[in-house]
Coordinates of C-alpha atoms in Angstrom, one line a residue:
M14 CA 0.0 0.0 0.0
S15 CA 1.4 3.4 -1.0
P16 CA 1.7 6.1 1.6
L17 CA 0.7 8.7 -1.0
P18 CA -2.9 9.5 -1.6
A19 CA -4.8 7.8 -4.4
S20 CA -5.4 11.2 -6.0
V21 CA -1.7 11.4 -7.0
P22 CA -1.3 9.9 -10.5
A23 CA 0.4 6.5 -10.6
L24 CA 3.3 7.9 -12.7
V25 CA 4.1 10.5 -10.1
R26 CA 3.8 8.0 -7.3
T27 CA 6.3 5.8 -9.1
R28 CA 8.8 8.6 -9.6
I29 CA 8.5 9.7 -6.0
R30 CA 9.1 6.2 -4.7
A31 CA 12.1 5.9 -7.0
A32 CA 13.5 9.2 -5.7
V33 CA 13.0 8.2 -2.1
R34 CA 14.8 4.9 -2.7
R35 CA 17.7 6.5 -4.6
P36 CA 20.8 6.7 -2.4
A37 CA 21.9 10.2 -1.5
R38 CA 24.9 11.7 -3.2
L39 CA 28.1 11.5 -1.3
T40 CA 29.6 14.6 0.3
P41 CA 33.2 15.4 -0.5
E42 CA 34.2 14.2 3.0
E43 CA 32.4 10.9 2.4
R44 CA 34.1 10.5 -1.0
E45 CA 37.5 11.0 0.6
E46 CA 36.7 8.5 3.3
R47 CA 35.5 5.9 0.8
A48 CA 38.6 6.5 -1.4
L49 CA 40.8 6.0 1.7
L50 CA 39.0 2.8 2.6
L51 CA 39.4 1.5 -0.9
R52 CA 43.1 2.4 -0.9
L53 CA 43.6 0.6 2.4
C54 CA 41.7 -2.5 1.2
S55 CA 43.9 -2.5 -1.9
L56 CA 47.1 -2.4 0.1
L57 CA 45.9 -5.0 2.6
L58 CA 44.7 -7.5 0.0
Q59 CA 48.1 -7.5 -1.9
Y60 CA 50.5 -10.4 -1.4
P61 CA 52.2 -9.8 1.9
D62 CA 55.9 -9.0 1.6
E63 CA 58.5 -7.3 3.7
E64 CA 57.3 -3.8 2.7
L65 CA 53.7 -4.6 3.9
A66 CA 55.0 -6.1 7.2
A67 CA 57.1 -3.0 7.8
S68 CA 54.3 -0.6 7.1
A69 CA 51.6 -2.5 9.1
A70 CA 52.0 -0.2 12.1
G71 CA 51.5 2.9 10.0
L72 CA 48.5 1.3 8.3
A73 CA 47.0 0.5 11.7
D74 CA 47.5 4.1 12.8
T75 CA 45.8 5.4 9.7
I76 CA 42.9 3.0 10.2
E77 CA 42.5 4.1 13.9
A78 CA 42.2 7.7 12.7
L79 CA 39.2 6.8 10.4
P80 CA 35.7 7.8 11.6
P81 CA 33.9 5.0 13.3
S82 CA 32.2 2.6 10.8
P83 CA 31.8 -1.2 10.4
A84 CA 34.5 -1.1 7.6
A85 CA 37.0 0.7 9.9
A86 CA 36.3 -1.8 12.7
H87 CA 36.9 -4.8 10.4
L88 CA 40.1 -3.2 9.1
A89 CA 41.3 -2.4 12.6
H90 CA 40.7 -6.0 13.7
F91 CA 42.6 -7.2 10.6
T92 CA 45.6 -4.9 11.1
T93 CA 45.8 -5.9 14.8
W94 CA 46.2 -9.5 13.6
L95 CA 48.5 -8.5 10.8
T96 CA 51.0 -6.7 13.1
G97 CA 51.3 -9.7 15.3
Q98 CA 52.4 -12.1 12.5
E99 CA 55.7 -13.0 11.0
T100 CA 56.1 -12.4 7.2
D101 CA 56.4 -16.1 6.5
A102 CA 53.2 -16.8 8.4
L103 CA 51.5 -14.0 6.5
E104 CA 52.6 -15.5 3.2
R105 CA 51.4 -19.0 4.1
H106 CA 48.1 -17.7 5.3
Y107 CA 47.6 -15.6 2.1
V108 CA 48.3 -18.6 -0.1
E109 CA 46.0 -20.8 1.9
T110 CA 43.2 -18.3 1.8
F111 CA 43.4 -16.9 -1.7
D112 CA 45.4 -19.2 -4.0
L113 CA 44.1 -22.7 -3.3
R114 CA 40.4 -22.3 -3.8
R115 CA 38.4 -20.9 -6.6
R116 CA 35.7 -19.6 -4.3
S117 CA 38.2 -17.3 -2.4
S118 CA 40.3 -16.3 -5.4
L119 CA 41.0 -12.6 -5.7
Y120 CA 40.9 -12.9 -9.5
L121 CA 37.3 -11.9 -10.2
T122 CA 37.1 -13.7 -13.6
Y123 CA 38.5 -16.9 -12.1
Y124 CA 35.9 -17.0 -9.4
L125 CA 33.1 -16.6 -12.0
H126 CA 34.4 -18.8 -14.8
G127 CA 37.4 -20.9 -13.7
D128 CA 39.8 -21.8 -16.5
T129 CA 37.4 -21.6 -19.4
R130 CA 37.1 -19.6 -22.6
R131 CA 34.5 -17.4 -21.0
R132 CA 37.0 -16.2 -18.5
G133 CA 39.2 -14.9 -21.3
M134 CA 36.3 -13.0 -22.9
T135 CA 35.3 -11.6 -19.5
L136 CA 38.9 -10.6 -18.8
L137 CA 39.2 -8.9 -22.1
T138 CA 35.9 -7.0 -21.5
L139 CA 37.0 -5.9 -18.0
T140 CA 40.5 -4.8 -19.0
S141 CA 39.2 -2.8 -22.0
A142 CA 36.6 -1.1 -19.8
T143 CA 39.0 -0.3 -16.9
A144 CA 42.7 0.1 -17.7
P145 CA 44.8 -1.4 -14.9
P146 CA 47.3 0.9 -13.3
A147 CA 50.8 0.8 -14.8
G148 CA 53.0 -2.0 -13.5
T149 CA 50.2 -4.3 -12.6
S150 CA 49.3 -7.7 -14.1
K151 CA 46.5 -8.0 -16.7
G152 CA 44.4 -10.2 -14.4
V153 CA 41.5 -8.3 -12.9
N154 CA 41.8 -8.9 -9.2
C155 CA 40.3 -7.2 -6.1
P156 CA 43.3 -5.0 -5.2
T157 CA 43.6 -3.7 -8.8
T158 CA 39.9 -3.0 -9.0
F159 CA 40.0 -1.1 -5.7
R160 CA 43.0 0.9 -6.9
S161 CA 41.1 1.9 -10.1
C162 CA 38.0 2.8 -8.1
W163 CA 39.8 5.2 -5.8
S164 CA 41.8 6.8 -8.5
S165 CA 38.6 7.5 -10.5
P166 CA 35.8 9.8 -9.4
L167 CA 33.2 7.9 -7.3

């Protein structure tokens, strides 16, 4: 049942309902916060190496400075775990989590299609639509996607 009176034409009611459901535009502060969250996710989802282990404390400080949100809480929990691990343990955990199962692969096309011809066509479509940043592999994975999202206008 519509909260609008029956005297309002159906077309107008439909447009009003659509406008009410439409998400609000982001403020510049919200855009910056979202871009920072995407940048942090991009960094934390990359293969853990010595550089990531060395910068984990700085990343944790950056995450603690974020405004309170569910995403910031999850990232803070993850960086707390990250700072307490050795680099070798981080590498093993990364491989066990992302490299051994199709369901948890960071490569978006591999999750959808596996090693099939459709994966190649999807990969071609995605890479032509979103040019990956210089120095990255052609495979479309979550960190690369996040990086292209925060570098483009939201």
